[in-house]
Short mmCIF file of N, CA and C in Angstrom, two decimals:
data_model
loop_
_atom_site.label_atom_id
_atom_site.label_comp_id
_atom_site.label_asym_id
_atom_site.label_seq_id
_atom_site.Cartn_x
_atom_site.Cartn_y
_atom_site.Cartn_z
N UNK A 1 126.77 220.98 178.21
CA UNK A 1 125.91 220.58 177.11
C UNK A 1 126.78 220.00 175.98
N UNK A 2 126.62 218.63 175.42
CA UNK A 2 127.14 218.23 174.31
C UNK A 2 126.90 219.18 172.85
N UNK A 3 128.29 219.04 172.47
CA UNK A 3 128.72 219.70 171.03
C UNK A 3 127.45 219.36 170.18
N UNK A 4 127.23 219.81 168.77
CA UNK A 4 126.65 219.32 167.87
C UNK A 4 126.40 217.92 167.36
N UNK A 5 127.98 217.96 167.13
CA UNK A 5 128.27 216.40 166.88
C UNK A 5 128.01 215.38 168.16
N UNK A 6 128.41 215.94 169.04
CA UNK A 6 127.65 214.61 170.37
C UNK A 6 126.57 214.19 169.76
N UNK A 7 125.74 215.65 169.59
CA UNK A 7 124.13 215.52 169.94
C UNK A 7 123.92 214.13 168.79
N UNK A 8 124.51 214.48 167.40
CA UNK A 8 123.58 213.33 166.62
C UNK A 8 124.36 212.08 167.15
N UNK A 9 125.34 212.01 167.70
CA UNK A 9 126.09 210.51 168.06
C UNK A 9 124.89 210.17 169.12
N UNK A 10 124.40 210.85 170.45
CA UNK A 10 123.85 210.41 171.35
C UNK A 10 122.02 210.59 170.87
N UNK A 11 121.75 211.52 170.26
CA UNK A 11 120.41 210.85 169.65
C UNK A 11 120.32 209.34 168.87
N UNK A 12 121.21 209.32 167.75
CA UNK A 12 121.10 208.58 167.66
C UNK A 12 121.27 206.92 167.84
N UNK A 13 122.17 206.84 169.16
CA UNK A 13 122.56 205.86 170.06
C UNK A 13 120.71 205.88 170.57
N UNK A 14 120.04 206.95 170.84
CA UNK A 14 118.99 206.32 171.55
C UNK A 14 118.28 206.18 171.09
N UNK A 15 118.04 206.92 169.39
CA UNK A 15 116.67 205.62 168.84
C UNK A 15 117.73 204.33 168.33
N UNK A 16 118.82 204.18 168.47
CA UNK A 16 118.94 202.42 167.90
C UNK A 16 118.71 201.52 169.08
N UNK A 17 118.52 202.31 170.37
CA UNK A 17 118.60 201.60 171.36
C UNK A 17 116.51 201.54 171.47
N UNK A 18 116.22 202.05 171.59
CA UNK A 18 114.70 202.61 171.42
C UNK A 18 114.32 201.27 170.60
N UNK A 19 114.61 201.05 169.50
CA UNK A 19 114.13 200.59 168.24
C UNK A 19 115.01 198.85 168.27
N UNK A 20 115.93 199.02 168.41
CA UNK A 20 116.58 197.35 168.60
C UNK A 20 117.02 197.31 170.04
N UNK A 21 116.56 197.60 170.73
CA UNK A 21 117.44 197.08 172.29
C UNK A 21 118.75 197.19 172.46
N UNK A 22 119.66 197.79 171.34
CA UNK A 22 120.74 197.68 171.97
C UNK A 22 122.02 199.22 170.54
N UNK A 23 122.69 199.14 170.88
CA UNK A 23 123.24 200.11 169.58
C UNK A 23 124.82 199.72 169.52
N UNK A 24 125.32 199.02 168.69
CA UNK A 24 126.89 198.81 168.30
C UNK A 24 127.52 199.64 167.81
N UNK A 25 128.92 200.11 167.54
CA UNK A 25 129.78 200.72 167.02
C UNK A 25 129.40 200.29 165.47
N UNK A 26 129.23 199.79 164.74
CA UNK A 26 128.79 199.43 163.37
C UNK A 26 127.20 199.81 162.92
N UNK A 27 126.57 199.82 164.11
CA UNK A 27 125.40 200.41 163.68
C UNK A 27 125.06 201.81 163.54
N UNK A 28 125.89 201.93 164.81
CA UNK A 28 126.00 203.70 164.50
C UNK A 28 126.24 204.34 163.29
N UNK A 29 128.08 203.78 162.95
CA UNK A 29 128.15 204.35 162.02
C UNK A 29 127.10 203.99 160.47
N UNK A 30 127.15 203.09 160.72
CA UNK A 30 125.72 203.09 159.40
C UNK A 30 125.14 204.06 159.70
N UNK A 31 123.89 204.44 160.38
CA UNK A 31 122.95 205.36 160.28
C UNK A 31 123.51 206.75 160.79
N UNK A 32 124.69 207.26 161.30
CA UNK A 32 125.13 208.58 160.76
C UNK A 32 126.48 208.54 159.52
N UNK A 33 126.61 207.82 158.67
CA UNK A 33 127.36 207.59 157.63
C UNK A 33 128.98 208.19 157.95
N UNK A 34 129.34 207.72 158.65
CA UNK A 34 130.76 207.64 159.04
C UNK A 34 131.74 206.52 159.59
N UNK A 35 132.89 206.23 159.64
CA UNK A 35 133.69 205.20 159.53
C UNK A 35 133.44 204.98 161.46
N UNK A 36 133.32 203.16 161.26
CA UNK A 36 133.24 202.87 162.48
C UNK A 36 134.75 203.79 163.63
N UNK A 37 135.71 203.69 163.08
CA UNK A 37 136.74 204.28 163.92
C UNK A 37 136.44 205.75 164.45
N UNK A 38 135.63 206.60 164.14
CA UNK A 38 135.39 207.71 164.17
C UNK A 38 133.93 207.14 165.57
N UNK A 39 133.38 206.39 165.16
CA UNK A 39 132.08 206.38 166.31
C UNK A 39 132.76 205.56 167.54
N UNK A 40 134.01 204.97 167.49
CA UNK A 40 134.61 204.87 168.47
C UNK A 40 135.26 205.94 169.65
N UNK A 41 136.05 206.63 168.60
CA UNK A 41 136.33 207.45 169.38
C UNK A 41 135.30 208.52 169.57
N UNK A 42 134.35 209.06 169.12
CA UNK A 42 133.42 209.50 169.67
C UNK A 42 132.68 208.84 170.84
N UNK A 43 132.11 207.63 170.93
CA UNK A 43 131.80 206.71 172.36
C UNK A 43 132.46 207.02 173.05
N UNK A 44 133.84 207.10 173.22
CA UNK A 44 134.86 207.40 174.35
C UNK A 44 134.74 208.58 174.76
N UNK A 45 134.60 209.33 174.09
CA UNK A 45 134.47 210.65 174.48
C UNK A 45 133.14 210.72 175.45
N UNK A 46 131.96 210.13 174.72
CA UNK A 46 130.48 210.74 175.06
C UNK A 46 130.95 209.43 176.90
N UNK A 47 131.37 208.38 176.53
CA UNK A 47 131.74 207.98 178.15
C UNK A 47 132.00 208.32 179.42
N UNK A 48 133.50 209.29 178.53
CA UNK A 48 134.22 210.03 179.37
C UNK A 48 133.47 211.42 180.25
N UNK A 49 132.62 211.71 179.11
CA UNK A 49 131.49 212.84 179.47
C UNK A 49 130.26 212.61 180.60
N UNK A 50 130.33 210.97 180.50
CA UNK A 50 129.13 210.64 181.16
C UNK A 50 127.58 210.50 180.97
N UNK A 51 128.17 210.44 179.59
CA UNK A 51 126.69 210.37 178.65
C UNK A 51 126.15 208.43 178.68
N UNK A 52 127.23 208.00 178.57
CA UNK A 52 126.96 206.44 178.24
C UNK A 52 128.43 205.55 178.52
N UNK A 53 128.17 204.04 179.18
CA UNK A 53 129.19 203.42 179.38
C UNK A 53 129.38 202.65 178.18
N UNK A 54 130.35 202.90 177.94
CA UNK A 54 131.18 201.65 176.67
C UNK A 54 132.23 200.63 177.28
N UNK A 55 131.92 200.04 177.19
CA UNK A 55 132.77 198.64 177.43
C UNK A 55 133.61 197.93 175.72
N UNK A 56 134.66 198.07 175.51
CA UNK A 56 135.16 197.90 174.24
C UNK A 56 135.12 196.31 173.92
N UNK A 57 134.47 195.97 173.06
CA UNK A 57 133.93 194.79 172.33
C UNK A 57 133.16 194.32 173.30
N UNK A 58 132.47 194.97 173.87
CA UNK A 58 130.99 194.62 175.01
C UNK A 58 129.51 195.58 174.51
N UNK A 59 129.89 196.72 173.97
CA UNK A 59 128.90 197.16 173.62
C UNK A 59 128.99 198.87 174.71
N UNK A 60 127.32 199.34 174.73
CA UNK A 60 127.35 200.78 175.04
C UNK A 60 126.38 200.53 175.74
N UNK A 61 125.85 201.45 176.86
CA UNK A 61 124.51 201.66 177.26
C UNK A 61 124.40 203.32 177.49
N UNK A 62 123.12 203.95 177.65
CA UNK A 62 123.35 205.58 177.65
C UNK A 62 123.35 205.04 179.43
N UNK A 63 123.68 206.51 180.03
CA UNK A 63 123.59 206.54 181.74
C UNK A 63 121.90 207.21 181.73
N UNK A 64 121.17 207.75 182.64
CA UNK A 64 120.38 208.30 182.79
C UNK A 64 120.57 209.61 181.80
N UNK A 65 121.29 210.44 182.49
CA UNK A 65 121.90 211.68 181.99
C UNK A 65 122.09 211.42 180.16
N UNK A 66 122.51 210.33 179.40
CA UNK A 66 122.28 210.38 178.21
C UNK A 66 121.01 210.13 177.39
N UNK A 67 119.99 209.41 178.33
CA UNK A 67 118.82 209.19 178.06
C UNK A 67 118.27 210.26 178.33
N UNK A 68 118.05 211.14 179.21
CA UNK A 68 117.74 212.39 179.13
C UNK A 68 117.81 212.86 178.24
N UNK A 69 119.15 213.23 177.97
CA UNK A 69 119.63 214.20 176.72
C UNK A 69 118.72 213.57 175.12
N UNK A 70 119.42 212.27 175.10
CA UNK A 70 118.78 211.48 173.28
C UNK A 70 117.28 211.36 173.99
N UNK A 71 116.20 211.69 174.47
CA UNK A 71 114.74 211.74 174.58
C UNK A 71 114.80 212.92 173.97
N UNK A 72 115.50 214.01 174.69
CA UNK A 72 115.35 215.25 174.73
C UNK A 72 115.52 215.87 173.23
N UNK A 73 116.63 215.31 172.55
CA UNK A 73 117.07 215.61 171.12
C UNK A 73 115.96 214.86 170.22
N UNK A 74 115.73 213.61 170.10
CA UNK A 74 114.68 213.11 169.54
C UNK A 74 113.14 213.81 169.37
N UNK A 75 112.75 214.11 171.18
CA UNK A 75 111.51 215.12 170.93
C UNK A 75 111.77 216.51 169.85
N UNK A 76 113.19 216.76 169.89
CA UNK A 76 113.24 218.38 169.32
C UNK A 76 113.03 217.56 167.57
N UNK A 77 113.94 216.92 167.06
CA UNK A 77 113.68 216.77 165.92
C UNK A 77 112.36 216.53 165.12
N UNK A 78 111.70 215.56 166.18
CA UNK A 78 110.41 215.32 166.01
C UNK A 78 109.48 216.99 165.50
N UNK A 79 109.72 217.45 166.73
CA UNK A 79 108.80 219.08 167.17
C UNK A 79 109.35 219.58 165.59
N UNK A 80 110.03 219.72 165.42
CA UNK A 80 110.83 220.98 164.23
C UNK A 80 110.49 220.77 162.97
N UNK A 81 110.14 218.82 162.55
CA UNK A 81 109.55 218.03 161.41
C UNK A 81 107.70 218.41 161.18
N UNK A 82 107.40 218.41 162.84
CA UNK A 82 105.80 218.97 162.93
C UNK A 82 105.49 220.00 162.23
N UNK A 83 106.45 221.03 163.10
CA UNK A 83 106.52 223.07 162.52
C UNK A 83 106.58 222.84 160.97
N UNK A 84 107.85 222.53 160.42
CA UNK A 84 107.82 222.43 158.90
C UNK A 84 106.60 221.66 158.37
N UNK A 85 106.09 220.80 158.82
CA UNK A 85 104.84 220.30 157.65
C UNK A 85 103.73 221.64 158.14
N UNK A 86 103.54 221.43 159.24
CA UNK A 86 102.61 222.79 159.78
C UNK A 86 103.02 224.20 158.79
N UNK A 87 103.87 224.96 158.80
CA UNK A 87 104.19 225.70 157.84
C UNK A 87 104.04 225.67 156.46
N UNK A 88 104.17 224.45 155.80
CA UNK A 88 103.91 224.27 154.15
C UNK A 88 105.02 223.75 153.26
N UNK A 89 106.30 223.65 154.35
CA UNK A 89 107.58 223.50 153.92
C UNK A 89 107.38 221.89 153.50
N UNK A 90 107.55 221.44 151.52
CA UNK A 90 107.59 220.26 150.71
C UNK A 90 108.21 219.29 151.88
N UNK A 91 107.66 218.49 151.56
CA UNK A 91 108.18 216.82 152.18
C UNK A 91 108.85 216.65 152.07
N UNK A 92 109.85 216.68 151.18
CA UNK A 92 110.95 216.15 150.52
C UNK A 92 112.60 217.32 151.11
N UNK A 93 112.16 218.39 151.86
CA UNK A 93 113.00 219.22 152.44
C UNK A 93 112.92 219.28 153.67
N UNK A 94 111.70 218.30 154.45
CA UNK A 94 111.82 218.66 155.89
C UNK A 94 112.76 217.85 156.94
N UNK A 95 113.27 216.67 156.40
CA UNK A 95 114.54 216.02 156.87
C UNK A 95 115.95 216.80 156.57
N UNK A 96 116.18 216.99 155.77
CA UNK A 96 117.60 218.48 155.74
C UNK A 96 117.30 219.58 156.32
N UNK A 97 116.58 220.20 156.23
CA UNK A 97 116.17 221.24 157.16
C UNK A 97 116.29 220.94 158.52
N UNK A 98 115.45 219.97 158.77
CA UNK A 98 115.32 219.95 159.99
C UNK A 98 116.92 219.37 160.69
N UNK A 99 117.80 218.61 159.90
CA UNK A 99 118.88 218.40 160.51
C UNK A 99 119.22 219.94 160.07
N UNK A 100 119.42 220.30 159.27
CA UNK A 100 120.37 221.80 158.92
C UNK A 100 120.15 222.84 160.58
N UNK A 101 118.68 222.99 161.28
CA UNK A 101 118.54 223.51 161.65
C UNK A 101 118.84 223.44 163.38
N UNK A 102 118.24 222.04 163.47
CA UNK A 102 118.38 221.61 164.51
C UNK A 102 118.91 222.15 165.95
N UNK A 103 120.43 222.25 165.46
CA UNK A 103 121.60 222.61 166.46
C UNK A 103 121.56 224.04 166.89
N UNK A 104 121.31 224.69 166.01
CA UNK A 104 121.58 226.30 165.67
C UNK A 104 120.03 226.83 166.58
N UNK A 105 119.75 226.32 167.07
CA UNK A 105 118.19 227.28 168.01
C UNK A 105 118.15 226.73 169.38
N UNK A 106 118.30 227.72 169.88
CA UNK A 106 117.80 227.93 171.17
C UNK A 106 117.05 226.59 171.67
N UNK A 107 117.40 226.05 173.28
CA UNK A 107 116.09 225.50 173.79
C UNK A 107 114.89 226.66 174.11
N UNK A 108 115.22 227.80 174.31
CA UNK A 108 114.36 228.90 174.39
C UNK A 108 113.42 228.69 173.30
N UNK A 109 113.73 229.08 172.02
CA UNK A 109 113.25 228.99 170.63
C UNK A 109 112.41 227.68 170.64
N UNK A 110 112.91 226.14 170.33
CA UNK A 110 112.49 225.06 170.49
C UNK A 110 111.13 225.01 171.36
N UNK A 111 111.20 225.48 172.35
CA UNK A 111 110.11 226.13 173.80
C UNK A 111 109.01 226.53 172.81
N UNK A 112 109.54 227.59 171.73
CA UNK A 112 108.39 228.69 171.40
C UNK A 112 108.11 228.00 170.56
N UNK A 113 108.53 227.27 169.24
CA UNK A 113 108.06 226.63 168.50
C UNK A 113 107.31 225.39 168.65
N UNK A 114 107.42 224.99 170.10
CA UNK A 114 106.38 223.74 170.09
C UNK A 114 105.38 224.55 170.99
N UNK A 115 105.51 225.66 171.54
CA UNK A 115 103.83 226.77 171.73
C UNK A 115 103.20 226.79 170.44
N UNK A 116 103.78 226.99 169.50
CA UNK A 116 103.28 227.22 167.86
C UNK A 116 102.29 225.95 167.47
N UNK A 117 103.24 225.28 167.75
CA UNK A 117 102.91 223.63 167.07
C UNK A 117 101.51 223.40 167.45
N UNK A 118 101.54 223.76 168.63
CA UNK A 118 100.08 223.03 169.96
C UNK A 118 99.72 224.65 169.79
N UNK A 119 99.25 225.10 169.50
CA UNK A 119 98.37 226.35 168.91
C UNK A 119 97.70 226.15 167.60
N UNK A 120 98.42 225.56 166.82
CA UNK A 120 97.89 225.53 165.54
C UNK A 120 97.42 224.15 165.31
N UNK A 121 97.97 222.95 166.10
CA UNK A 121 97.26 221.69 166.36
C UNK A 121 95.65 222.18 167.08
N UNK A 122 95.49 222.82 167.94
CA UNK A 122 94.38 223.57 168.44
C UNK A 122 93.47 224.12 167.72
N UNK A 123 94.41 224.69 166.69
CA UNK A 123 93.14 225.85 165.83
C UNK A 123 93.34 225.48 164.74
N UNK A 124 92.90 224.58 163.97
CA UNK A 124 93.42 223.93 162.14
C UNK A 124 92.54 224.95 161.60
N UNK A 125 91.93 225.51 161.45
CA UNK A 125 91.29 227.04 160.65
C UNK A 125 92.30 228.16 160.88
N UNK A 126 93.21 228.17 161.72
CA UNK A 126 94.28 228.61 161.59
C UNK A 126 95.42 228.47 160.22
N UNK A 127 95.53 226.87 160.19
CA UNK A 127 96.50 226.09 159.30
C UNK A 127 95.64 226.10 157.80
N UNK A 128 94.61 226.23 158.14
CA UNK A 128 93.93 226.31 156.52
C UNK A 128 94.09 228.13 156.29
N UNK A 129 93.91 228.85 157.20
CA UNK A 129 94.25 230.63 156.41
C UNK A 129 95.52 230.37 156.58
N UNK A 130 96.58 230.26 156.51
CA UNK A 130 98.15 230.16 156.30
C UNK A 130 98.16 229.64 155.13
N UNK A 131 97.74 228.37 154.69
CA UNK A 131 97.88 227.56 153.60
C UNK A 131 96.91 228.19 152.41
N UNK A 132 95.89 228.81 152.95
CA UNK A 132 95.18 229.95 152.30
C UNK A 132 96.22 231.33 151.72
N UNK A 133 97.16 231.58 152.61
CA UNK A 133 97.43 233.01 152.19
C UNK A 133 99.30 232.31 151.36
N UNK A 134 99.85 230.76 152.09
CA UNK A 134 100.87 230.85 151.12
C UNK A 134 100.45 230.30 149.61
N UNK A 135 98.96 229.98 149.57
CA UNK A 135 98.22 229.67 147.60
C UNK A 135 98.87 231.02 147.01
N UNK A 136 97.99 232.21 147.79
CA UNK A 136 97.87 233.27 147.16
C UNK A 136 99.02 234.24 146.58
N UNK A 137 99.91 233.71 147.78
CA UNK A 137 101.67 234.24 147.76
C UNK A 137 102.04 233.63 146.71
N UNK A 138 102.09 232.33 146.33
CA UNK A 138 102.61 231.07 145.23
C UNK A 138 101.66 232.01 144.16
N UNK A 139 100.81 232.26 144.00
CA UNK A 139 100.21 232.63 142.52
C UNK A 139 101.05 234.19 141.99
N UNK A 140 101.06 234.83 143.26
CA UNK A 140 101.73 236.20 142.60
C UNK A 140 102.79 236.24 141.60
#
């Protein structure tokens, strides 16, 4: 299983690939804010791993096995952004959070929290007594 740091290099190799057809060493580092030399040698690594072929000044593609994985990481971030609005947790905290948290839970956990998600997508009189009882908590 890729490190932490894989994970956001190879998620996010697959929404730039998702979203523009293709993902460069310069684009990367733009959207995880680090020096292109650093997303190099990270590519090499995630290569060497078998996550994705890099061809140097040709570009990257994921293998199966990395598309797996960046679907797989993408759905979780997605799921964890759901839970927090579902919960009550401000707008403006559910992108740090949700990276803060991300790494640190279980696919076990992840499992249980998208049972949650699709339970309470199911029962929204559910999501209104929660949002009912955190008013009442906020007034105390």
């Amino acid at each position: 299983m890729p490190t932490p740091s894989m994970e956001d290099y190879i998620e996010q190799i697959f929404i730039l690939i998702e979203s523009k057809g293709y993902a460069r060493v310069s684009d990367i580092a733009e959207a995880l804010s680090v020096h292109p030399s650093s997303v190099t040698k990270m590519v090499q690594k995630l290569d060497k791993d078998d996550y994705l072929v890099y061809e140097k000044y040709r570009g990257l593609v994921l293998t199966p096995k990395g598309k797996k994985i960046g679907k797989r990481l993408v759905d979780r971030h997605h799921l964890l952004e759901q839970f927090l609005k579902i919960i009550g947790v401000d707008e403006e905290n559910i992108y740090k959070d949700v990276e803060g948290i991300e790494h640190h839970l279980s696919w076990n956990s992840i499992d249980r929290i998208g049972d949650l998600v699709q339970y309470f997508q199911a029962n929204p009189s559910r999501v209104q007594a929660l949002n009912k009882l955190q008013l009442e908590n906020d007034d105390e």
